[in-house]
Coordinates of C-alpha atoms in Angstrom, one line a residue:
M1 CA 15.5 -14.3 31.8
V2 CA 15.0 -10.6 30.9
S3 CA 11.3 -9.7 30.4
I4 CA 10.5 -7.9 27.1
M5 CA 7.2 -6.6 28.4
P6 CA 8.7 -3.2 29.6
Y7 CA 10.0 -2.6 26.1
V8 CA 6.7 -3.7 24.5
R9 CA 4.9 -1.2 26.7
R10 CA 7.3 1.6 25.8
I11 CA 6.9 0.9 22.1
A12 CA 3.1 0.7 22.5
S13 CA 3.2 4.1 24.3
V14 CA 5.2 5.9 21.7
Y15 CA 3.7 4.1 18.7
P16 CA 0.7 6.4 18.0
D17 CA 2.7 9.6 18.0
F18 CA 5.5 8.0 16.1
V19 CA 3.4 6.8 13.1
L20 CA 0.7 9.5 13.1
G21 CA 2.3 12.4 15.0
T22 CA 5.7 13.9 14.8
G23 CA 7.7 11.7 17.1
N24 CA 9.5 10.3 14.0
E25 CA 10.9 13.8 13.4
A26 CA 12.6 13.8 16.8
F27 CA 13.9 10.3 16.1
S28 CA 15.3 11.2 12.7
Q29 CA 16.9 14.4 13.9
V30 CA 18.8 12.7 16.7
L31 CA 19.9 9.9 14.4
E32 CA 21.0 12.3 11.7
N33 CA 23.1 14.4 14.2
T34 CA 24.7 11.3 15.7
L35 CA 25.8 10.1 12.3
K36 CA 27.2 13.4 11.3
S37 CA 29.2 13.8 14.5
R38 CA 30.5 10.2 14.6
K39 CA 34.1 11.1 13.8
A40 CA 34.2 13.6 16.6
H41 CA 33.1 10.9 19.0
G42 CA 35.5 8.3 17.6
Q43 CA 32.6 6.1 16.4
S44 CA 32.3 3.9 13.3
Y45 CA 29.3 4.3 11.1
W46 CA 27.6 1.2 12.5
Q47 CA 28.4 2.3 16.1
A48 CA 26.9 5.7 15.5
L49 CA 23.8 4.1 13.8
K50 CA 23.3 1.9 16.9
V51 CA 23.7 4.8 19.4
G52 CA 21.7 7.1 17.2
T53 CA 18.8 4.7 17.0
K54 CA 18.7 4.2 20.8
D55 CA 19.0 7.9 21.5
G56 CA 16.5 8.7 18.8
F57 CA 13.9 6.4 20.4
K58 CA 14.4 8.1 23.7
A59 CA 14.0 11.5 22.0
A60 CA 10.7 10.2 20.4
E61 CA 9.5 9.2 23.9
K62 CA 10.3 12.6 25.3
H63 CA 8.6 14.3 22.4
N64 CA 5.5 12.2 22.9
N65 CA 5.3 13.2 26.5
I66 CA 5.7 16.9 25.7
M67 CA 3.0 16.7 23.0
K68 CA 0.6 15.0 25.4
A69 CA 1.3 17.5 28.1
K70 CA 0.8 20.4 25.7
Y71 CA -2.3 19.4 23.9
G72 CA -3.9 17.0 26.4
N73 CA -4.0 13.8 24.4
F74 CA -2.6 12.0 21.4
W75 CA -5.4 12.8 19.0
K76 CA -5.3 16.5 19.7
S77 CA -1.5 16.5 19.2
T78 CA -1.8 14.5 16.0
L79 CA -4.4 17.0 14.6
E80 CA -2.1 19.8 15.4
S81 CA 0.7 18.0 13.5
I82 CA -1.5 17.7 10.5
K83 CA -2.6 21.3 10.7
T84 CA 0.9 22.6 11.0
T85 CA 2.3 20.6 8.1
P86 CA 1.7 23.5 5.6
T87 CA 3.3 25.9 8.0
V88 CA 6.4 23.7 8.4
I89 CA 6.8 23.6 4.6
K90 CA 6.2 27.4 4.3
D91 CA 8.7 28.2 7.0
G92 CA 11.3 25.9 5.3
W93 CA 10.9 28.1 2.2
K94 CA 10.8 31.4 4.1
N95 CA 13.8 30.9 6.4
A96 CA 16.2 29.5 3.8
G97 CA 18.3 31.4 1.3
A98 CA 19.4 34.2 3.6
G99 CA 22.2 36.3 2.1
K100 CA 21.8 34.7 -1.3
S101 CA 20.4 35.9 -4.6
G102 CA 19.2 34.7 -7.9
F103 CA 19.1 31.0 -8.6
A104 CA 21.2 30.2 -5.5
K105 CA 18.5 31.8 -3.3
F106 CA 15.7 30.0 -5.1
F107 CA 17.5 26.7 -4.8
S108 CA 18.1 27.2 -1.1
K109 CA 14.4 28.1 -0.5
F110 CA 13.3 25.1 -2.5
K111 CA 15.7 22.9 -0.5
G112 CA 14.2 24.3 2.7
A113 CA 10.6 23.6 1.6
M114 CA 11.5 20.1 0.6
G115 CA 13.2 19.6 3.9
G116 CA 9.9 20.5 5.6
I117 CA 8.1 17.9 3.5
G118 CA 10.8 15.4 4.4
K119 CA 10.2 16.0 8.1
R120 CA 6.6 15.1 7.8
M121 CA 7.1 12.3 5.2
P122 CA 6.5 9.5 7.8
L123 CA 3.3 11.2 8.8
I124 CA 2.2 11.8 5.2
G125 CA 3.0 8.3 4.2
T126 CA 1.1 6.8 7.2
L127 CA -2.0 8.8 6.4
L128 CA -1.9 7.7 2.8
I129 CA -1.4 4.1 3.7
A130 CA -4.1 4.2 6.3
G131 CA -6.5 5.2 3.6
F132 CA -5.9 1.9 1.8
T133 CA -5.7 -0.1 5.0
L134 CA -9.1 0.8 6.5
P135 CA -11.2 -0.9 3.7
N136 CA -9.2 -4.1 4.4
I137 CA -9.9 -3.9 8.1
F138 CA -13.6 -3.3 7.6
S139 CA -13.8 -6.2 5.2
A140 CA -12.1 -8.5 7.8
F141 CA -14.6 -7.5 10.5
K142 CA -17.5 -8.1 8.0
D143 CA -16.3 -11.5 6.8
K144 CA -14.6 -12.9 9.9
G145 CA -16.2 -11.2 12.8
I146 CA -14.7 -9.4 15.8
V147 CA -11.8 -11.8 16.3
G148 CA -10.8 -11.8 12.7
G149 CA -11.1 -8.0 12.5
V150 CA -9.0 -7.5 15.6
I151 CA -6.3 -9.8 14.2
E152 CA -6.3 -8.0 10.9
T153 CA -6.0 -4.6 12.7
G154 CA -3.0 -5.9 14.6
K155 CA -1.3 -7.1 11.3
E156 CA -1.9 -3.7 9.7
A157 CA -0.6 -1.9 12.8
V158 CA 2.7 -3.9 12.6
K159 CA 3.1 -3.1 8.9
I160 CA 2.4 0.6 9.4
G161 CA 4.7 0.8 12.4
A162 CA 7.5 -1.0 10.5
G163 CA 7.0 1.3 7.5
A164 CA 7.1 4.5 9.6
G165 CA 10.1 3.4 11.6
A166 CA 12.1 2.4 8.5
A167 CA 11.0 5.7 6.8
A168 CA 12.4 7.7 9.7
V169 CA 15.7 5.8 9.6
G170 CA 15.9 6.2 5.8
A171 CA 15.2 9.9 6.0
A172 CA 18.1 10.3 8.4
L173 CA 20.5 8.1 6.5
L174 CA 20.0 9.9 3.2
S175 CA 19.8 13.4 4.7
P176 CA 23.3 14.3 3.4
I177 CA 21.9 14.2 -0.1
P178 CA 20.7 17.8 -1.0
V179 CA 17.0 18.5 -1.4
V180 CA 15.7 15.0 -2.2
G181 CA 17.7 13.0 0.3
P182 CA 15.2 12.9 3.2
I183 CA 12.2 12.3 0.9
L184 CA 13.9 9.6 -1.1
G185 CA 15.2 7.9 2.1
G186 CA 11.7 8.1 3.6
L187 CA 10.1 6.5 0.6
I188 CA 12.7 3.7 0.3
G189 CA 12.6 3.1 4.0
W190 CA 8.9 2.9 4.1
T191 CA 8.8 0.4 1.2
L192 CA 11.4 -1.9 2.7
G193 CA 9.9 -1.7 6.2
E194 CA 6.3 -2.4 5.1
T195 CA 7.5 -5.2 2.7
L196 CA 9.5 -7.0 5.4
A197 CA 6.6 -6.7 7.9
S198 CA 4.2 -8.1 5.3
K199 CA 6.5 -11.1 4.9
I200 CA 6.3 -11.7 8.7
V201 CA 2.6 -11.2 9.4
G202 CA 1.4 -12.7 6.1
K203 CA -1.0 -11.6 3.4
S204 CA -3.8 -9.3 4.2
H205 CA -7.4 -10.4 4.3
S206 CA -8.2 -8.5 1.1
E207 CA -5.3 -10.2 -0.7
K208 CA -6.4 -13.7 0.4
K209 CA -10.0 -12.9 -0.6
A210 CA -9.0 -11.8 -4.0
E211 CA -6.9 -14.9 -4.5
Q212 CA -9.8 -17.1 -3.5
E213 CA -12.2 -15.4 -5.9
T214 CA -9.7 -15.7 -8.7
Q215 CA -9.1 -19.4 -8.0
T216 CA -12.9 -20.0 -7.8
A217 CA -13.5 -18.3 -11.1
Q218 CA -10.7 -20.4 -12.8
N219 CA -12.1 -23.7 -11.5
I220 CA -15.7 -23.2 -12.7
P221 CA -16.5 -26.4 -14.8
L222 CA -17.8 -26.1 -18.3
T223 CA -21.4 -27.3 -18.2
N224 CA -23.8 -28.1 -21.0
Q225 CA -25.9 -25.1 -20.1
Q226 CA -22.9 -22.8 -21.0
V227 CA -22.6 -24.1 -24.5
P228 CA -25.6 -24.2 -26.9
F229 CA -26.6 -27.6 -28.3
N230 CA -26.6 -27.5 -32.1
G231 CA -29.1 -30.4 -32.6
Y232 CA -26.6 -33.0 -33.9
L233 CA -25.3 -36.2 -32.4
N234 CA -21.8 -37.6 -32.8
M235 CA -20.8 -41.1 -33.8
N236 CA -21.5 -42.4 -30.3
G237 CA -25.0 -40.9 -30.2
N238 CA -24.0 -38.2 -27.8
P239 CA -25.1 -34.6 -28.2
M240 CA -22.6 -32.4 -30.1
Y241 CA -22.3 -29.0 -28.6
Q242 CA -21.7 -26.0 -30.8
N243 CA -18.4 -24.1 -30.5
P244 CA -19.3 -20.5 -29.6
Y245 CA -16.6 -19.3 -31.9
M246 CA -18.0 -21.3 -34.8
S247 CA -21.6 -20.0 -34.3
M248 CA -21.3 -18.0 -37.5
F249 CA -21.2 -21.2 -39.5
N250 CA -24.7 -22.7 -39.9
P251 CA -24.7 -26.4 -40.8
N252 CA -28.1 -25.8 -42.6
I253 CA -26.8 -22.8 -44.5
M254 CA -28.4 -24.0 -47.7
N255 CA -31.8 -23.6 -46.2
D256 CA -31.1 -20.0 -45.4
D257 CA -29.6 -19.1 -48.8
F258 CA -31.3 -15.9 -50.0
M259 CA -31.2 -16.7 -53.7
E260 CA -32.5 -20.2 -53.1
T261 CA -35.3 -19.0 -51.0
V262 CA -36.4 -16.3 -53.5
S263 CA -36.3 -18.7 -56.5
G264 CA -38.4 -21.3 -54.7
I265 CA -36.0 -24.1 -55.5
N266 CA -35.9 -25.3 -51.9
R267 CA -39.7 -25.8 -52.0
I268 CA -39.8 -28.1 -55.1
N269 CA -40.6 -31.7 -54.3
Y270 CA -38.3 -33.7 -56.7
L271 CA -39.8 -37.0 -55.6
G272 CA -43.2 -36.1 -57.0

C-alpha cells in the first residue's frame, strides 16, 4: 500500500507560501503555459490540465524554496509579497502598450495592470477571507477550549487552501480572456473551492452558534408574565390575558369618557 504521508508533508510544506505568498503565481503560470502549448505537444485539453497541474505544483515547491532561501523564512517572504503587490500592478501598467498609441495604448496598459492584480488575486482573496475567519476561530477557542479551537483552525485551513488552489487553477483556465479573465477565473475558482471544502468539513463554529441562538429564540414559550392580565375571567374561571395588539381598546372605556367625567353623570347614584 502506497503511503500518502510524503504527499501530505509536501502539501503542508508548500501550503503557507501557496495561500499567503506567491507560490500560486508560479503554479498558475506553468498551468497556463502548458494549456497554451498542448497542441504542440500532442495533448488533449484534459491531458494538458493534468500535466500542467502536476508541473505547476512542482513549480510552486521550487518557488517556495527560493523565497525561503532569499528572505530567510516564510513570514518574511510573505510580507515581501504583500509589499510588492502595488509594484507588480504598477509594472504591469508601465511595461504594457509599447509601440501603441491612443486608446489601444491605454487598453494595453489597463490590461497589464489588471494582469498584475490577477497574479496576486489568490493572495488578496486569502487575506480578505482570513479577516472573516479569525473571529470564528477566536470564538471556537473561547467556547470550546483548545481542542475545539484547534479543530476549527484546521477546518478553516482546509477551506482557505481549497479556495486558493481552485483560484489559481481558475486564473490559469480563464487567462485567454483579455483583461478580466484571470481575475474572473480566480473569483469563480475561489468560490467553488471554498464551497466544496465547506461541504466536506461541515459548518463553521460561528454558523452553528448562530443557528442555535435562532432556534432558542424561536422556541421560547409564551408565559403569563409576557402578556398583561386584563383583570377578567373567562367562562371557566381562568384569567383572560389581554392581547397586546388590542391594548388600545379599554373594556371600561365608559369610565374614561371625557364628556361623561366632566358632566358628573358617572358619579350620580341612581339607586338613591
